[in-house]
Coordinates of C-alpha atoms (C1' of nucleotides) in Angstrom, one line a residue:
Chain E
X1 CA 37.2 -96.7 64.3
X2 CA 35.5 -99.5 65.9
X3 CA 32.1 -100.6 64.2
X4 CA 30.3 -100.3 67.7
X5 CA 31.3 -96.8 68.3
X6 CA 28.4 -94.3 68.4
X7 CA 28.8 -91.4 65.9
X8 CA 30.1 -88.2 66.4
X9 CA 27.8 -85.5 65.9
X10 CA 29.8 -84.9 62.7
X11 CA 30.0 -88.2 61.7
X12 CA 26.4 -87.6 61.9
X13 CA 25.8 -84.0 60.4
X14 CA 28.0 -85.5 57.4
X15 CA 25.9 -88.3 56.5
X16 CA 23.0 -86.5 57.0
X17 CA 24.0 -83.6 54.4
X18 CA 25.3 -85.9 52.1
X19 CA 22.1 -87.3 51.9
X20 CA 20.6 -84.2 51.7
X21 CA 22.6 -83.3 48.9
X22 CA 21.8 -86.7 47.4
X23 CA 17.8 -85.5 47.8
X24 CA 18.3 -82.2 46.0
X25 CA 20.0 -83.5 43.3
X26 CA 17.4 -86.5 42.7
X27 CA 15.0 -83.3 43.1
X28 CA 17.1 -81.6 40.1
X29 CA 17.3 -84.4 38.2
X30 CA 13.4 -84.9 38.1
X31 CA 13.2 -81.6 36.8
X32 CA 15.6 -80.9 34.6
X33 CA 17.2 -84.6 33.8
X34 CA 21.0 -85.6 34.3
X35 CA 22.4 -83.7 31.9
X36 CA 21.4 -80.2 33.6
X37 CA 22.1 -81.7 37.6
X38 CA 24.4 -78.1 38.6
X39 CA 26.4 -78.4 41.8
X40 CA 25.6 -74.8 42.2
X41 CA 22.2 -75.1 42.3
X42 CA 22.0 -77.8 44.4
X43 CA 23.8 -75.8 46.9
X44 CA 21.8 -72.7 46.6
X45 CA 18.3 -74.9 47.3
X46 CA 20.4 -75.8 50.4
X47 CA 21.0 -72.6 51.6
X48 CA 25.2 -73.4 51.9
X49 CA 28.0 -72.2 49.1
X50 CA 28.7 -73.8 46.2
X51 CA 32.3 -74.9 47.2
X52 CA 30.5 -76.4 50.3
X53 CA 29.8 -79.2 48.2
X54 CA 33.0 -80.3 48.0
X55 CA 33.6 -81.4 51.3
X56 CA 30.6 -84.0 50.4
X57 CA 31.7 -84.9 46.8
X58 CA 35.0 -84.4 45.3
X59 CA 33.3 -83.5 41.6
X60 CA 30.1 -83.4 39.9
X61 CA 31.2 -86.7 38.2
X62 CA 31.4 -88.5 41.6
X63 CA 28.1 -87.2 42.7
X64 CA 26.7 -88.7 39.7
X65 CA 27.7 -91.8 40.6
X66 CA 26.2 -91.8 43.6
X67 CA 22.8 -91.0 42.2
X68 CA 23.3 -94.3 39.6
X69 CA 24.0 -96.4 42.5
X70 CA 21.2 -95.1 45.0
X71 CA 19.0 -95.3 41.5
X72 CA 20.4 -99.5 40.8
X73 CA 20.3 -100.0 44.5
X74 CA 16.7 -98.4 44.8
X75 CA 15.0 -100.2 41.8
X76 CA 16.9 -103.6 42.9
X77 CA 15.4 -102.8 46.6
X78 CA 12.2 -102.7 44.6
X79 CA 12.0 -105.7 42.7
X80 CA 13.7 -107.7 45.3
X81 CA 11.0 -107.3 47.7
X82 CA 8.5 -107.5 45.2
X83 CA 9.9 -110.6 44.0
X84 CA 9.9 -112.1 47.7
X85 CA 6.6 -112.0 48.2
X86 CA 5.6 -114.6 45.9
X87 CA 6.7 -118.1 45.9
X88 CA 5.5 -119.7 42.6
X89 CA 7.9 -118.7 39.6
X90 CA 5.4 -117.1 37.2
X91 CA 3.9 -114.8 40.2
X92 CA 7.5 -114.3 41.2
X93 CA 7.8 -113.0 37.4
X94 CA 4.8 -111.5 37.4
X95 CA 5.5 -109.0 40.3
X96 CA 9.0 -108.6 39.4
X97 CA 8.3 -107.5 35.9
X98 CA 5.7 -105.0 37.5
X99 CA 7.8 -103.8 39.7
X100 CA 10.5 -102.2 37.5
X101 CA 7.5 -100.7 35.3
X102 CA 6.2 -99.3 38.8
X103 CA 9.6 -97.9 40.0
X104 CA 10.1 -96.8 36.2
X105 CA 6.9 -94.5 36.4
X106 CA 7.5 -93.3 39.4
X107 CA 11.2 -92.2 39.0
X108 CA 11.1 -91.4 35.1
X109 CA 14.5 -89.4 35.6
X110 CA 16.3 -91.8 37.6
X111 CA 15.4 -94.3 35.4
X112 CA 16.6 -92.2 32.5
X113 CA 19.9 -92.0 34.5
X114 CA 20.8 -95.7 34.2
X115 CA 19.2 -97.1 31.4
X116 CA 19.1 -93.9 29.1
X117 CA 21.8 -92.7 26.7
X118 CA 24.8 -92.1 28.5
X119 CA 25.7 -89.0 29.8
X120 CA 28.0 -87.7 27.3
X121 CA 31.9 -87.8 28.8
X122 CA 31.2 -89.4 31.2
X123 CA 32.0 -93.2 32.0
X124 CA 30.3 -95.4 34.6
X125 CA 32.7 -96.7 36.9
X126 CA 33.4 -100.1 38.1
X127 CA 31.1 -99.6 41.5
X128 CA 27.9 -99.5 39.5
X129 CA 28.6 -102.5 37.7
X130 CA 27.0 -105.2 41.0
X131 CA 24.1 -102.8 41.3
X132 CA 23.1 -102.8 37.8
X133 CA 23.2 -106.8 38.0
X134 CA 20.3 -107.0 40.7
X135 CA 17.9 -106.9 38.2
X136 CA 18.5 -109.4 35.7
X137 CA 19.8 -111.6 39.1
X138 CA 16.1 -111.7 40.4
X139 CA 15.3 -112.5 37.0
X140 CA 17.8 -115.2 36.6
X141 CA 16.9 -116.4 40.4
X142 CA 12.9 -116.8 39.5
X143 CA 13.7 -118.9 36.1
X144 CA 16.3 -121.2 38.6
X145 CA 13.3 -121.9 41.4
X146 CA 11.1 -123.2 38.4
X147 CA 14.2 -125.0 36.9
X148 CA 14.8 -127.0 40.6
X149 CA 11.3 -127.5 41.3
X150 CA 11.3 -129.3 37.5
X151 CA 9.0 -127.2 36.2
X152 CA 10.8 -125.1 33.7
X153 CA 8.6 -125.5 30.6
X154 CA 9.7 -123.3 27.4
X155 CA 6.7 -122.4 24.9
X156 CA 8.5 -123.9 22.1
X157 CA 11.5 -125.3 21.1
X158 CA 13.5 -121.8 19.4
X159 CA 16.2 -121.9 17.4
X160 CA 19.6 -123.5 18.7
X161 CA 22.0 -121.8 20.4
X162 CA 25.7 -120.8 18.4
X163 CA 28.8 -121.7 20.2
X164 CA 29.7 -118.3 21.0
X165 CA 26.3 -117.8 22.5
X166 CA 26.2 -121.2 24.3
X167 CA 29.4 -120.9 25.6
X168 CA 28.5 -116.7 26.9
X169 CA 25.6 -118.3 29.1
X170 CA 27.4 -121.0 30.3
X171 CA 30.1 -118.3 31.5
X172 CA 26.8 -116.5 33.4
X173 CA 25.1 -119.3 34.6
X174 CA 29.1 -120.2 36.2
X175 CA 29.5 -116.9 37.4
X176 CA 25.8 -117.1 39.3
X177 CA 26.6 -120.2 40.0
X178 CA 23.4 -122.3 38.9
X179 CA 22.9 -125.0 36.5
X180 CA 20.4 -123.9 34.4
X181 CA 21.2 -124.9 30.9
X182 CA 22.2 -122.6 28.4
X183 CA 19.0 -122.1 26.4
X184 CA 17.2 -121.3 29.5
X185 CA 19.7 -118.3 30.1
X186 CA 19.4 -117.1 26.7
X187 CA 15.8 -117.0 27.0
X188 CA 15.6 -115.3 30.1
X189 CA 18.5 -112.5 28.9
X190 CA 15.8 -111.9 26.3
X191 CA 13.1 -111.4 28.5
X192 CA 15.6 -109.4 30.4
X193 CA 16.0 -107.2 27.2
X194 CA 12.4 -107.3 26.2
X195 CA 11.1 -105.9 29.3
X196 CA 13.4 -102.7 29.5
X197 CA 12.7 -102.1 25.8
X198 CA 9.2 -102.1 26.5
X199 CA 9.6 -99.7 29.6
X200 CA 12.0 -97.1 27.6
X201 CA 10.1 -97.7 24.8
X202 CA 7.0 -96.3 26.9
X203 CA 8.7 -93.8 29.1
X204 CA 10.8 -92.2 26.1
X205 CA 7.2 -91.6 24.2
X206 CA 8.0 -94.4 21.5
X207 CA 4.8 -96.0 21.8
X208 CA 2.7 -93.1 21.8
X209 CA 0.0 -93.4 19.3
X210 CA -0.3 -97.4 19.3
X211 CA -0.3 -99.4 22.6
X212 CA -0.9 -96.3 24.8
X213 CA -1.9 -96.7 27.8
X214 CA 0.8 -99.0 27.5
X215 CA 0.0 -101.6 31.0
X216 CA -2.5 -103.7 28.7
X217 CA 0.0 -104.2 26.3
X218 CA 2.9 -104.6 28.7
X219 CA 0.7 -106.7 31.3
X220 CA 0.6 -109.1 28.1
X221 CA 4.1 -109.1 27.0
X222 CA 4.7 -110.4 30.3
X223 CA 2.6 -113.0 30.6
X224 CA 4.3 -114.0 27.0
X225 CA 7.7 -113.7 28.1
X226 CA 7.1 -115.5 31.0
X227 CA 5.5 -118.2 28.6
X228 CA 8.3 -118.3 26.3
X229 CA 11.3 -118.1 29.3
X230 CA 9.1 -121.5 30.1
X231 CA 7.5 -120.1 33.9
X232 CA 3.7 -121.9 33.2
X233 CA 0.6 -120.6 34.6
Chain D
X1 CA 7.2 -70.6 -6.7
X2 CA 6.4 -73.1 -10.2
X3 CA 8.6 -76.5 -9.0
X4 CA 10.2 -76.5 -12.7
X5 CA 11.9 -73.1 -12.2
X6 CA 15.5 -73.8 -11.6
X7 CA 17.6 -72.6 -8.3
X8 CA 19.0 -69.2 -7.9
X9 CA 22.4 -69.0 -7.1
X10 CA 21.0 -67.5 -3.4
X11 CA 18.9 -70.8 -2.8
X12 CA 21.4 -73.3 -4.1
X13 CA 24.1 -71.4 -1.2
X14 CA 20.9 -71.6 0.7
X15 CA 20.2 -75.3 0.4
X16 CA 24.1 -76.3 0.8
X17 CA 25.0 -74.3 4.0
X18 CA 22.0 -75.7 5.8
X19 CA 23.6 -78.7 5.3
X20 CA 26.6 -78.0 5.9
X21 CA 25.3 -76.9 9.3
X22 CA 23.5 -79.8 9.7
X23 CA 26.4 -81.9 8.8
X24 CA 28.7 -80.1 11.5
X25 CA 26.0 -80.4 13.8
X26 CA 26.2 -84.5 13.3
X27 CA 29.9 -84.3 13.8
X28 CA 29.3 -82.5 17.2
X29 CA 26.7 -85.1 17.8
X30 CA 29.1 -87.3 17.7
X31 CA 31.8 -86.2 19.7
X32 CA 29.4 -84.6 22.6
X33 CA 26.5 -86.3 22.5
X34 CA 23.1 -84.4 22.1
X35 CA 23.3 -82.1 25.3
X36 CA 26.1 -80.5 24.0
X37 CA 25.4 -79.6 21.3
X38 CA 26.3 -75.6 20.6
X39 CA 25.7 -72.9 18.0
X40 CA 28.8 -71.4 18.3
X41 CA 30.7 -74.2 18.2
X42 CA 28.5 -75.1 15.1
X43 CA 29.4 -71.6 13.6
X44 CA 33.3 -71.9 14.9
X45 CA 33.7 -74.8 12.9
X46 CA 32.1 -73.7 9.8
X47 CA 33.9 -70.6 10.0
X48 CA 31.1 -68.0 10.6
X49 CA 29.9 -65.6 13.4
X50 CA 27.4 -67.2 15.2
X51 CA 24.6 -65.4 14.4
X52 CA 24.9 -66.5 11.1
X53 CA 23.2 -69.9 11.9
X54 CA 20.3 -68.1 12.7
X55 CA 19.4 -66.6 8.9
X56 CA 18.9 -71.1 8.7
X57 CA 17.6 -72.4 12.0
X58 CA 15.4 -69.8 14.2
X59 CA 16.7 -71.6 17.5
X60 CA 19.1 -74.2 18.7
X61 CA 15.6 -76.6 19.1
X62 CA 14.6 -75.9 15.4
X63 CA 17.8 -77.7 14.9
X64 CA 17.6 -80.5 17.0
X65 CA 14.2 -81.3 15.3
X66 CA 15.7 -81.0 12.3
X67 CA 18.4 -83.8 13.4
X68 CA 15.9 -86.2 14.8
X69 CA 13.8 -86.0 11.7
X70 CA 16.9 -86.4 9.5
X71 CA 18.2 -89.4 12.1
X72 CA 14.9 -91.1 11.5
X73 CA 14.8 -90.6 8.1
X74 CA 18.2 -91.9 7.5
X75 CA 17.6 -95.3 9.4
X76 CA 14.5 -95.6 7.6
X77 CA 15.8 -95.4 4.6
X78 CA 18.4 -98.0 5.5
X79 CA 15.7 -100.2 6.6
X80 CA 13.8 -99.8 3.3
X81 CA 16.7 -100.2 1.5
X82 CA 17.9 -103.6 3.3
X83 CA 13.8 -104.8 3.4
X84 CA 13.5 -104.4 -0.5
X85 CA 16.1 -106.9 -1.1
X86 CA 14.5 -109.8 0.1
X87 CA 10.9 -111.0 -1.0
X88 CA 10.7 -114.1 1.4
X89 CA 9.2 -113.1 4.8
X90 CA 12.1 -114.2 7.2
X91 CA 14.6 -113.2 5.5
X92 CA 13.0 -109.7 5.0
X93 CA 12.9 -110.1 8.6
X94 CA 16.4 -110.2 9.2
X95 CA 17.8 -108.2 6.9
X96 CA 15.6 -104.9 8.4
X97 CA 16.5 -106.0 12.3
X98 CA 20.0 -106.5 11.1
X99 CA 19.8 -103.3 9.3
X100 CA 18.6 -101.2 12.4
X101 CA 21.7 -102.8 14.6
X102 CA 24.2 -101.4 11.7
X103 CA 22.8 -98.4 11.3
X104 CA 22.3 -98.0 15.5
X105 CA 26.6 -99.1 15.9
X106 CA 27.9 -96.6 12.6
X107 CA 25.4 -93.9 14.3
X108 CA 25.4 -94.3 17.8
X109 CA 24.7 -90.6 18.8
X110 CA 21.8 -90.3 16.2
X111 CA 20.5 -93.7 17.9
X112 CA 20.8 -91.9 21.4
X113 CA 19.3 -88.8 19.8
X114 CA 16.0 -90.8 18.9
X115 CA 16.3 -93.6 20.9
X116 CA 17.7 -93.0 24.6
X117 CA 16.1 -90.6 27.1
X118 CA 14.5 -87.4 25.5
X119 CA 17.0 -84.2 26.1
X120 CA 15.1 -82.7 28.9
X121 CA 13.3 -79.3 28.0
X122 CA 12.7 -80.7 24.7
X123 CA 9.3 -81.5 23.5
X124 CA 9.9 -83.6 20.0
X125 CA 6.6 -81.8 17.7
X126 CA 4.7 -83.2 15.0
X127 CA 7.2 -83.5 12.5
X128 CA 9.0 -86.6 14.1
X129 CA 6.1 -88.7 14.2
X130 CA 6.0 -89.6 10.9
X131 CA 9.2 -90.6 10.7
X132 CA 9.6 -92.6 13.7
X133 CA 6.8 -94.5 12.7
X134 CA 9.2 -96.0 9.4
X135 CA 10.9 -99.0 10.8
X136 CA 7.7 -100.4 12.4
X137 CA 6.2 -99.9 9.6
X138 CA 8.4 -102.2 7.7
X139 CA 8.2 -104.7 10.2
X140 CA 4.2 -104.7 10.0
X141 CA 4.7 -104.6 6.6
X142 CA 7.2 -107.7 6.5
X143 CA 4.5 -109.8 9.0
X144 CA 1.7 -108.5 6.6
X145 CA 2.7 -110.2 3.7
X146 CA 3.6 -113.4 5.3
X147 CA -0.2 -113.2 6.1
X148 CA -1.3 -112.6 2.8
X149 CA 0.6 -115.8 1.2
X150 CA -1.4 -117.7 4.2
X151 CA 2.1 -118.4 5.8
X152 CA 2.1 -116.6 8.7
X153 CA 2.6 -119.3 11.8
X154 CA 3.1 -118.2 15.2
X155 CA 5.4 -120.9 17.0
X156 CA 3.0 -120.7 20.4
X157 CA -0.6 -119.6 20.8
X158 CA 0.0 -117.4 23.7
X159 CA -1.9 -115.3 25.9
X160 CA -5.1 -113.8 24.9
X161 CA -5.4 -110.3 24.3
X162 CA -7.4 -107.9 26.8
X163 CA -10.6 -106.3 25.1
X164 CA -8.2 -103.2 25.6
X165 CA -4.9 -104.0 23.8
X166 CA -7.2 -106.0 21.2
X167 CA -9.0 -102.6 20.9
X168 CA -5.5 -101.0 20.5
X169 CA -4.0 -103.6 17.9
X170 CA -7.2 -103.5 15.5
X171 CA -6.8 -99.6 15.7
X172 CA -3.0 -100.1 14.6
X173 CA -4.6 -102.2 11.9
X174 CA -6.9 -99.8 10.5
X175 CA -4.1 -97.1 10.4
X176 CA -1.7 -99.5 8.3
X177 CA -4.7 -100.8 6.4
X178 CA -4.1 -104.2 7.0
X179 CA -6.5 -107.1 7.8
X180 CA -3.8 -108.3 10.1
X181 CA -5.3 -110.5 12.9
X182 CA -4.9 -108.4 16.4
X183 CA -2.4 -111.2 17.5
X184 CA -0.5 -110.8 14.9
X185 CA -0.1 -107.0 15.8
X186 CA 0.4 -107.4 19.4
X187 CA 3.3 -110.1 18.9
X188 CA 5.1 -107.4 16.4
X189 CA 4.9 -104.8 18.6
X190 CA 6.5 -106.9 21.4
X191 CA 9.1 -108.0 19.1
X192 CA 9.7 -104.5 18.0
X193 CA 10.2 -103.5 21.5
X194 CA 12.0 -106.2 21.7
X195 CA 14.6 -105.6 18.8
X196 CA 15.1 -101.5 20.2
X197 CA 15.6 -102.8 23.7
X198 CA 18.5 -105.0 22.4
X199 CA 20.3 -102.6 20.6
X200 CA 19.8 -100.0 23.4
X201 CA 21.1 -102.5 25.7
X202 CA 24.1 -102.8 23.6
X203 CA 24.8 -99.5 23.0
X204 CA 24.5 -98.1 26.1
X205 CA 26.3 -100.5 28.0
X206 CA 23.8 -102.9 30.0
X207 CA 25.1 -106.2 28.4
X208 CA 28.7 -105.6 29.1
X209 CA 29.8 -108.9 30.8
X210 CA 27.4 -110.7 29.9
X211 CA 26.2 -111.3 26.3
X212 CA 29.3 -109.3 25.1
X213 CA 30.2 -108.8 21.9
X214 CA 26.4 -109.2 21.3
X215 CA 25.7 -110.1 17.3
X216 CA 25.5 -113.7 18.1
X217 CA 22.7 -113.1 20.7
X218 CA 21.5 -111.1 18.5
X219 CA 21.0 -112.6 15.5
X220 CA 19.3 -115.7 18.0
X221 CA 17.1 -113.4 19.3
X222 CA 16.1 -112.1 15.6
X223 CA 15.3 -115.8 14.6
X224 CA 13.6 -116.1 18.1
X225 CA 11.2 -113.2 17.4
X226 CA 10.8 -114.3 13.5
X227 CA 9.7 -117.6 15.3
X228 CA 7.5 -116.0 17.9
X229 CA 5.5 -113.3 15.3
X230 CA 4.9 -116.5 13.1
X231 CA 7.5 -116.0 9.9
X232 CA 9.1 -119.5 9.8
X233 CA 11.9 -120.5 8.1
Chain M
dT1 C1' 37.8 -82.1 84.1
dG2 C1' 40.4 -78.7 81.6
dT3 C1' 43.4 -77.2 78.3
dA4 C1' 46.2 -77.1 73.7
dC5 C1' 46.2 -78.6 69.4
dA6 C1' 44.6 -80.8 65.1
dT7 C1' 40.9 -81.7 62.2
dC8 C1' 37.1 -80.6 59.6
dA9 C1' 32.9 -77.8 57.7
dG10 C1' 31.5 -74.1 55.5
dT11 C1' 32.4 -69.2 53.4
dG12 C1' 32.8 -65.9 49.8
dA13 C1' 35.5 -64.2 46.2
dA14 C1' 37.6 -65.2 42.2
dC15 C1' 39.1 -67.6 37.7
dG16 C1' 38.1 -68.8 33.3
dC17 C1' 34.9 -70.5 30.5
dG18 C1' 30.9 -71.2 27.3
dC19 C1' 26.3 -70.6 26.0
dG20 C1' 21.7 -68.8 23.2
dT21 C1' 20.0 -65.0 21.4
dT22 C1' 19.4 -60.0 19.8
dC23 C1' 20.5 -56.1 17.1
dA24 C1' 22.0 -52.5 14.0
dC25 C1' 24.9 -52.8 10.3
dT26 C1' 27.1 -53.7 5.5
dG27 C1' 27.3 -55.7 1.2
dA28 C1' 25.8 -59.0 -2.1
dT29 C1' 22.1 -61.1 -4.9
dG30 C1' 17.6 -61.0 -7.0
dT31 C1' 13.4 -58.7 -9.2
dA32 C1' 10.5 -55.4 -11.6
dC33 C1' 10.2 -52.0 -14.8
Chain Z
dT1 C1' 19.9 -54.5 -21.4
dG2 C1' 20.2 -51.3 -17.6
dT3 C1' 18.8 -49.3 -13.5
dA4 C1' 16.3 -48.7 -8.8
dC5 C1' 14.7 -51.0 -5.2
dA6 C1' 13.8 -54.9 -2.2
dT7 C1' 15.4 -58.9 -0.2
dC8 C1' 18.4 -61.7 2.1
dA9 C1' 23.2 -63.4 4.1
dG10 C1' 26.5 -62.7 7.1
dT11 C1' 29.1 -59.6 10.7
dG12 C1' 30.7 -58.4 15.2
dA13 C1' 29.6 -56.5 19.5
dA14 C1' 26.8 -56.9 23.3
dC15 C1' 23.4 -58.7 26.9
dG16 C1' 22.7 -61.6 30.6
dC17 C1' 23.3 -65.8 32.2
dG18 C1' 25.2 -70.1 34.5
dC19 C1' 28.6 -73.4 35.3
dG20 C1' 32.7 -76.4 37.8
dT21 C1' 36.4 -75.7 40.5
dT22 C1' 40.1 -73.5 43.5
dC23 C1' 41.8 -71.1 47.4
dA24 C1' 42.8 -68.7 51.6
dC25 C1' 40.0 -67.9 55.4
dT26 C1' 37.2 -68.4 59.9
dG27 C1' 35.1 -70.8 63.3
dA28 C1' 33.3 -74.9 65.3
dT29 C1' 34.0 -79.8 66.7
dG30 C1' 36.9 -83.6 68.3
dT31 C1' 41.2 -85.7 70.5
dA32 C1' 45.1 -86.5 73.5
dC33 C1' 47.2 -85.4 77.5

DNA sequence: TGTACATCAGTGAACGCGCGTTCACTGATGTAC
DNA sequence: TGTACATCAGTGAACGCGCGTTCACTGATGTAC
């Protein structure tokens, strides 16, 4: 199995139909949501027996895992590169921000998947756990870049940090390695939780009937949070 | 039909085995989560055929309806309760974010039901927009009377509104009959998006490893949003 | 280069299950005289 | 107060459906000599 060693043409029919299979069921799931994603059917729209699918995934619970990784990995993909095309922090924000909102419209089921209510019974495992990170990492990263280039400049003062708190963003800012203090983390983990309210708030119908359309009001919120997290204009 | 006339015997068994039903179907709620939830196993566990449940709930969506109005109903009347028992702004403040974070943890498969991603096939009707509307209610109501005693101070001026979100806020304010500023809408919408994306995050998993166990960034983000809307201490 | 064997992909039938909803029915409760 | 009729609650069988997963199998692809 050496890494320079062209595939076999099953090496390459198998990665192929796994990513077919992949398709179909991101297909499904825009159609019917997570909950309803059927093996069986996936199989029939691919014109192979049910059991076929087995020889790609061992259970419907792995398969769902895949589709919460591609979703993590895709959105990350996403904001990453919208994130690198802007140098100055509050751009940076700005796009990055936008970005999950864009991919969240665009992929309403996928984004369902990861940041909906669980799927009942079953339990994310430990792979998704580094893909579901990129996000809030960009975030993190954007806030730093200001930080170094001395320009991190909080709206106002907020209330003090507990212990507990303190000490929980110390623990990420260690594990991300950066030393942005521990007020700046806490205000960016809000952010963090501001905009995906915002975005399930919008794509699960909650603001229906008050800020809707919805961009005005989110295009706002993060020019706020971007005040508040201290990324100036 | 006169409203003084007293129960017969068929419409008290009426009234208490619908819910009874309901009831069951909470208890399945909880233990399968929203998908999952069945008829028969409704009916199995109350100890009656199946088609019974239909003489009280024409189909198995009648019944969801009738959980998501009852979910919203219940965490509105726990906000209420926990809103009344404070007259000073900020602490009315607290007491109603702190109430939706208890009620979301003691009921986290009602929270999923309302909050998380909509059951797919499922198209919530009129009835549940009442309702839903309760908590921010309160919270407009809480920022409201801050106003009125002249004490309602926003810790940072902030972004300006777009003619279109102002247009959206001052229609917000005519609904609630309030002569709110448009501001002073637009921050407490962000802050309630704010507060559900919090407890969402919580209860579904997202701030696992970092801000976990959560109340203490919690409660700072509560005082942080009190701050930001403009009820000071 | 050719052959023998091992590996893998895909099949189709089957198992065992649960679901929502309908329907004709029995028997109990309520109502009008 | 008693009786005849209408209303309603609840039953149990049936319809028609789909699901995840297993298993013994055939036939194609890959590997070692």
């Amino acid at each position: 199995m050496s890494p320079s060693r062209s595939l076999t043409a099953r090496e390459r029919a198998r990665a192929e139909l796994t990513s077919e299979i992949k398709h179909q069921a991101r297909a499904q799931l825009a159609e019917h949501g997570a909950h309803d994603l059927s093996l069986r059917a996936i199989a029939r729209e691919l014109g192979m027996a049910s059991s076929a699918i087995y020889r790609y995934f061992p259970s419907r619970d792995e398969l769902l895992t895949a589709l919460i990784v591609d979703a993590y990995n895709d959105l990350g993909d996403a904001v990453d590169k919208a994130g690198k095309a802007h140098r100055k922090p509050r751009l940076r924000w700005r796009a990055c921000c936008t970005a999950v909102r864009e991919w969240a419209l665009a992929h309403p089921q996928e984004y369902a998947l990861i940041y909906g209510s669980p799927v009942p019974g079953y339990a994310a495992p430990q792979d998704t756990v580094a893909p579901a990170a990129r996000v809030p990492l960009v975030m993190l990263d954007t806030v730093r870049g200001a930080h170094e280039d001395g320009r991190l400049d909080p709206a106002f003062p907020g209330p003090l940090l507990s212990p507990t708190l303190k000490a929980q963003a110390d623990a990420v800012a260690a594990a991300v390695e950066t030393d942005l203090p521990a007020d700046a983390i806490a205000r960016a983990i809000l952010a963090w939780t501001q905009l995906f309210g915002m975005i399930s708030f919008e794509l699960f119908g909650q603001l229906v009937g008050s800020v809707d359309p919805s961009k005005p009001f989110f295009d706002h919120a993060v020019e706020t949070m971007a005040e508040f997290v201290g990324l100036r204009a």
